[in-house]
Amino acid sequence: MRAKETAERIRSMEVRGAAEIARQAAIALKEEALAYPEMDIQGFKLAMNGSKGMLLASRPTAISLWNGVEFVTKGMNDVQELEAAREMIVKNADIFVKRSQDALANIGKMGAKRLRPGSRVMTHCNSKAAIAAIVEAHRQGKVKEAIATESRPWRQGILTANDLSEAGVPTTLIVDSAVRHLMKDIDAVFVGADTICSNGVLINKIGTSQLALMAHEARVPFYVCAETFKFSPKTMSGDMVEIEERDATEIIKPGEVPSSVRIFNPVFDATPPEYIDSIITEIGVVPPYAAYEIIVSEFGQGSIFME
Ligand code: RI2
């Protein structure tokens, strides 16, 4: 699928999940590179930069999208020959997609080690990385029950309940406001990530910080399952993360409240590192305070000089 259509599918959340939007953007850039009809390298670079801009504008919060398109187009401006540039984009996109898929298996294995047999685990929204850990732990006979939060307003908890039960995990679906009521009986919480900042702050689906606070209060370990491309080099340069706000119609039907009532629909929230026990990445289990080192090792010190 080409960039324009992919950007629209990401914007409308037809395609969603921080890793999946990055993969689809990488594939779209590959398609654009393959489809470029003319012979001039300058035109190719302009077209690729246009596609990149369109994809980046589709959703603002998940750094995975930015890291994905940067990975695919890295070095393009230094290439002087069209076929070499095309080949490079295609190769980078294939590498990114494969690495991101392979990361889930490692995260699953390492995440599963954090559980003892008979565990009850909770997860929020629909994170393929968190689900990988729960499903692997279940395969090892460690999961007694998984609890999925509904995750209003998009109700991605329904997807999670389906994913988990398809994998044979005994699953309970709850409304978001039931989290504290259940937390005392939970052994661990596993969530995903849209962005991890250089100071260890987690940006994830709205409601994540409430789960973390309640887990902290009940002394329940809180784990973040995140591929290294969820870490943000931009925050290392001082950038703030933009929290996406979506349309009121996602929360309420027309006429349900007077038009004087403001509807506020933030999609993500920030969880401070002191509520996070560990971040489980494909290259190891790390404390949230290691975010800076992960960013330097994965993206290079030079990444702080970006615009
Ligand atoms: P994986 C999702 O965002 C959720 O916030 C989820 O926790 C996160 O992406 C990570 O998901 P959205 O696209 O990459 O539903 O682990 O807004 O699948």
Coordinates of C-alpha atoms and ligand atoms in Angstrom, one line a residue:
M1 CA 0.0 0.0 0.0
R2 CA 1.2 3.5 -0.9
A3 CA 2.0 6.3 1.6
K4 CA -1.1 8.4 1.2
E5 CA -3.5 5.5 1.8
T6 CA -1.3 4.1 4.6
A7 CA -1.3 7.5 6.3
E8 CA -5.0 7.7 6.1
R9 CA -5.4 4.2 7.6
I10 CA -3.1 5.1 10.5
R11 CA -4.9 8.4 11.1
S12 CA -8.3 6.7 11.2
M13 CA -6.9 3.9 13.4
E14 CA -7.9 1.3 10.9
V15 CA -4.2 0.4 11.4
R16 CA -3.1 0.8 15.0
G17 CA -0.6 -0.3 17.6
A18 CA 2.7 1.5 17.9
A19 CA 4.8 -1.2 16.3
E20 CA 2.2 -1.9 13.6
I21 CA 2.0 1.7 12.4
A22 CA 5.8 1.8 12.2
R23 CA 5.9 -1.4 10.1
Q24 CA 3.1 -0.3 7.8
A25 CA 4.9 3.1 7.3
A26 CA 8.1 1.3 6.4
I27 CA 6.2 -0.9 3.9
A28 CA 4.6 2.2 2.4
L29 CA 8.0 3.8 1.9
K30 CA 9.2 0.7 0.2
E31 CA 6.2 0.7 -2.1
E32 CA 6.8 4.4 -2.9
A33 CA 10.4 3.7 -3.8
L34 CA 9.5 0.8 -6.0
A35 CA 6.8 2.7 -7.8
Y36 CA 8.8 5.9 -8.5
P37 CA 8.7 6.1 -12.3
E38 CA 11.2 8.7 -13.3
M39 CA 15.0 8.6 -13.7
D40 CA 16.2 11.6 -11.6
I41 CA 17.5 11.1 -8.1
Q42 CA 16.5 14.6 -6.9
G43 CA 12.9 13.9 -7.8
F44 CA 13.1 10.6 -6.0
K45 CA 14.4 12.2 -2.9
L46 CA 11.7 14.9 -3.0
A47 CA 9.0 12.3 -3.5
M48 CA 10.3 10.1 -0.6
N49 CA 10.5 13.1 1.7
G50 CA 7.0 14.0 0.8
S51 CA 5.8 10.5 1.6
K52 CA 7.8 10.5 4.9
G53 CA 6.1 13.8 5.9
M54 CA 2.6 12.5 5.1
L55 CA 3.2 9.3 7.2
L56 CA 4.7 11.3 10.1
A57 CA 1.7 13.7 10.1
S58 CA -0.8 10.8 10.5
R59 CA -0.4 10.4 14.3
P60 CA 1.8 12.4 16.6
T61 CA 2.6 10.4 19.7
A62 CA 4.2 7.1 19.0
I63 CA 8.0 7.5 18.4
S64 CA 8.0 4.1 16.8
L65 CA 6.5 5.7 13.6
W66 CA 9.3 8.3 13.5
N67 CA 12.0 5.8 14.3
G68 CA 10.6 3.5 11.6
V69 CA 10.6 6.1 8.8
E70 CA 14.0 7.5 9.9
F71 CA 15.5 4.0 9.8
V72 CA 14.1 3.3 6.3
T73 CA 15.3 6.6 4.8
K74 CA 18.6 7.0 6.7
G75 CA 21.5 7.9 4.5
M76 CA 19.2 8.5 1.4
N77 CA 20.4 12.1 1.0
D78 CA 24.0 10.9 0.5
V79 CA 23.2 8.5 -2.3
Q80 CA 23.7 10.0 -5.8
E81 CA 22.2 7.3 -8.0
L82 CA 18.6 6.5 -8.3
E83 CA 18.7 2.7 -8.4
A84 CA 21.1 2.6 -5.4
A85 CA 18.7 4.8 -3.4
R86 CA 15.7 2.7 -4.3
E87 CA 17.6 -0.5 -3.4
M88 CA 18.6 1.0 0.0
I89 CA 15.1 2.0 0.9
V90 CA 13.7 -1.4 0.0
K91 CA 16.5 -3.2 2.0
N92 CA 16.0 -0.9 5.0
A93 CA 12.3 -1.4 5.1
D94 CA 12.7 -5.2 4.9
I95 CA 15.2 -5.1 7.8
F96 CA 13.0 -2.9 9.9
V97 CA 9.9 -5.1 9.5
K98 CA 11.9 -8.3 10.2
R99 CA 13.6 -6.9 13.3
S100 CA 10.4 -5.6 14.7
Q101 CA 8.7 -9.0 14.3
D102 CA 11.7 -10.9 15.7
A103 CA 11.8 -8.6 18.7
L104 CA 8.4 -9.9 19.9
A105 CA 9.7 -13.4 20.4
N106 CA 12.6 -12.2 22.6
I107 CA 10.3 -9.9 24.6
G108 CA 7.9 -12.8 25.1
K109 CA 10.6 -15.1 26.5
M110 CA 12.1 -12.5 28.8
G111 CA 8.8 -11.3 30.0
A112 CA 7.6 -14.8 30.8
K113 CA 10.5 -15.2 33.2
R114 CA 9.1 -12.5 35.4
L115 CA 6.1 -14.8 36.4
R116 CA 5.7 -17.7 38.7
P117 CA 3.2 -20.6 38.0
G118 CA -0.4 -19.7 39.0
S119 CA 0.0 -16.0 38.1
R120 CA -2.9 -13.6 37.5
V121 CA -1.7 -10.8 35.1
M122 CA -3.3 -7.6 34.0
T123 CA -2.8 -5.7 30.7
H124 CA -4.2 -2.5 29.2
C125 CA -5.3 -1.6 25.7
N126 CA -3.9 -3.9 22.9
S127 CA -0.2 -4.2 23.0
K128 CA 1.3 -7.0 20.9
A129 CA 4.5 -6.8 22.9
A130 CA 2.7 -7.3 26.3
I131 CA 0.5 -10.0 24.8
A132 CA 3.7 -11.8 23.6
A133 CA 4.9 -12.0 27.2
I134 CA 1.6 -13.2 28.6
V135 CA 1.1 -15.8 25.8
E136 CA 4.7 -17.2 26.3
A137 CA 4.2 -17.3 30.1
H138 CA 0.9 -19.2 29.5
R139 CA 2.7 -21.6 27.1
Q140 CA 5.1 -22.3 30.0
G141 CA 2.1 -23.1 32.3
K142 CA 2.5 -19.9 34.4
V143 CA -0.7 -18.0 33.8
K144 CA -3.8 -18.8 35.8
E145 CA -5.8 -15.8 34.4
A146 CA -5.2 -12.7 32.3
I147 CA -7.3 -9.6 32.9
A148 CA -7.8 -7.2 30.0
T149 CA -9.1 -3.7 30.6
E150 CA -11.7 -2.5 28.1
S151 CA -9.6 0.7 27.3
R152 CA -12.3 3.2 26.4
P153 CA -13.0 4.9 24.1
W154 CA -11.7 2.6 21.3
R155 CA -12.2 -0.5 23.4
Q156 CA -9.0 -2.2 22.2
G157 CA -9.4 -4.5 25.3
I158 CA -11.9 -6.5 23.1
L159 CA -9.0 -7.1 20.7
T160 CA -6.8 -8.2 23.5
A161 CA -9.4 -10.5 25.0
N162 CA -9.8 -12.1 21.6
D163 CA -6.0 -12.4 21.1
L164 CA -5.5 -14.0 24.5
S165 CA -8.4 -16.4 24.4
E166 CA -7.4 -17.5 20.8
A167 CA -4.0 -18.4 22.4
G168 CA -5.8 -20.4 25.0
V169 CA -5.2 -18.0 27.9
P170 CA -8.1 -17.9 30.4
T171 CA -9.2 -14.3 30.0
T172 CA -11.4 -11.9 31.9
L173 CA -12.5 -8.6 30.4
I174 CA -13.2 -5.7 32.8
V175 CA -14.2 -2.0 32.5
D176 CA -11.4 0.5 33.2
S177 CA -12.9 1.6 36.4
A178 CA -12.6 -1.9 37.9
V179 CA -8.8 -1.9 37.9
R180 CA -8.3 -0.9 41.6
H181 CA -11.0 -3.3 42.8
L182 CA -9.0 -6.2 41.3
M183 CA -5.4 -5.1 41.8
K184 CA -4.9 -6.7 45.2
D185 CA -5.3 -10.2 43.5
I186 CA -3.0 -9.5 40.6
D187 CA 0.6 -10.8 40.4
A188 CA 2.0 -8.6 37.6
V189 CA 0.9 -5.9 35.1
F190 CA 2.3 -6.0 31.6
V191 CA 1.7 -3.0 29.3
G192 CA 3.1 -1.8 26.0
A193 CA 4.6 1.5 25.0
D194 CA 4.1 4.2 22.4
T195 CA 7.1 6.2 23.5
I196 CA 9.8 5.9 26.2
C197 CA 11.4 9.2 27.0
S198 CA 15.1 9.6 27.8
N199 CA 14.2 10.2 31.5
G200 CA 12.4 6.8 31.7
V201 CA 8.9 8.2 31.5
L202 CA 6.5 5.9 29.6
I203 CA 3.9 7.3 27.2
N204 CA 1.2 4.7 26.6
K205 CA -2.6 4.5 26.1
I206 CA -4.7 6.7 28.3
G207 CA -5.3 5.0 31.7
T208 CA -1.8 3.4 31.8
S209 CA -0.7 5.7 34.5
Q210 CA -3.7 4.8 36.7
L211 CA -2.8 1.2 36.4
A212 CA 0.8 1.9 37.3
L213 CA -0.3 4.0 40.4
M214 CA -2.6 1.3 41.6
A215 CA 0.0 -1.5 41.0
H216 CA 2.4 0.6 43.0
E217 CA -0.1 1.1 45.8
A218 CA -0.8 -2.7 45.9
R219 CA 3.0 -3.6 45.5
V220 CA 2.3 -5.4 42.2
P221 CA 5.2 -5.4 39.7
F222 CA 4.5 -3.2 36.7
Y223 CA 6.4 -4.2 33.5
V224 CA 6.6 -2.3 30.2
C225 CA 7.1 -4.5 27.1
A226 CA 8.8 -2.4 24.4
E227 CA 11.0 -2.9 21.4
T228 CA 14.0 -0.6 21.3
F229 CA 12.4 1.5 18.5
K230 CA 9.8 2.7 21.1
F231 CA 12.7 4.7 22.8
S232 CA 12.8 8.3 21.8
P233 CA 16.0 10.0 20.6
K234 CA 14.0 13.2 20.1
T235 CA 13.4 13.4 23.9
M236 CA 17.1 13.1 24.4
S237 CA 17.4 16.4 22.5
G238 CA 14.9 18.0 24.8
D239 CA 11.7 17.6 22.7
M240 CA 8.4 17.2 24.6
V241 CA 6.1 14.3 23.5
E242 CA 2.9 15.5 21.9
I243 CA -0.1 13.8 23.5
E244 CA -2.7 13.1 20.7
E245 CA -6.2 14.4 21.3
R246 CA -8.9 12.8 19.2
D247 CA -12.4 13.7 18.2
A248 CA -15.2 14.1 20.7
T249 CA -17.4 11.7 18.6
E250 CA -15.2 8.8 19.8
I251 CA -16.6 9.4 23.3
I252 CA -20.1 10.6 22.9
K253 CA -23.0 10.6 20.4
P254 CA -24.5 13.9 19.2
G255 CA -27.1 15.3 21.6
E256 CA -26.1 13.2 24.6
V257 CA -24.9 16.3 26.5
P258 CA -25.6 20.0 25.9
S259 CA -23.2 21.6 23.3
S260 CA -21.8 23.8 26.2
V261 CA -20.1 20.7 27.6
R262 CA -16.5 20.4 26.5
I263 CA -15.5 16.9 25.5
F264 CA -11.8 16.2 26.1
N265 CA -10.3 13.0 24.5
P266 CA -6.6 12.6 25.2
V267 CA -5.3 9.3 23.8
F268 CA -2.2 8.8 25.9
D269 CA -0.8 9.6 29.3
A270 CA 2.6 9.7 31.0
T271 CA 3.7 7.2 33.7
P272 CA 6.7 8.3 35.8
P273 CA 9.7 5.9 36.0
E274 CA 9.2 5.4 39.8
Y275 CA 6.1 3.3 39.1
I276 CA 7.9 1.1 36.5
D277 CA 9.7 -2.0 37.8
S278 CA 11.4 -3.0 34.5
I279 CA 11.2 -2.4 30.8
I280 CA 11.4 -5.6 28.8
T281 CA 13.1 -5.0 25.4
E282 CA 14.4 -7.4 22.8
I283 CA 18.0 -6.7 24.0
G284 CA 17.4 -7.2 27.7
V285 CA 15.4 -6.3 30.8
V286 CA 16.3 -2.8 32.0
P287 CA 15.2 -0.3 34.6
P288 CA 13.4 2.7 33.2
Y289 CA 16.4 4.8 34.2
A290 CA 18.5 3.0 31.5
A291 CA 16.4 4.7 28.8
Y292 CA 19.2 7.2 28.1
E293 CA 21.8 4.4 27.6
I294 CA 19.4 2.5 25.4
I295 CA 18.9 5.5 23.2
V296 CA 22.6 6.2 22.9
S297 CA 23.4 2.5 22.1
E298 CA 20.6 2.1 19.6
F299 CA 20.6 5.5 17.9
G300 CA 24.0 6.9 18.6
Q301 CA 25.1 10.0 20.6
G302 CA 24.9 11.9 17.3
S303 CA 21.1 11.6 17.4
I304 CA 21.0 14.5 19.9
F305 CA 22.1 16.9 17.2
M306 CA 19.0 16.3 15.1
E307 CA 16.7 19.2 14.3
Ligands
RI2_1 P1 2.3 -2.6 20.5 C1 -1.2 1.3 21.2 O1 -1.6 2.6 20.7 C2 -1.4 1.2 22.7 O2 -1.2 2.4 23.4 C3 -0.4 0.1 23.0 O3 -0.1 0.0 24.4 C4 0.8 0.6 22.1 O4 0.2 1.0 20.9 C5 1.8 -0.4 21.9 O5 1.3 -1.5 21.1 P2 -2.8 2.8 19.7 O6 -2.2 2.7 18.3 O7 3.3 -1.9 19.6 O8 -3.9 1.8 20.0 O9 3.0 -3.3 21.7 O10 -3.3 4.2 20.0 O11 1.4 -3.5 19.7

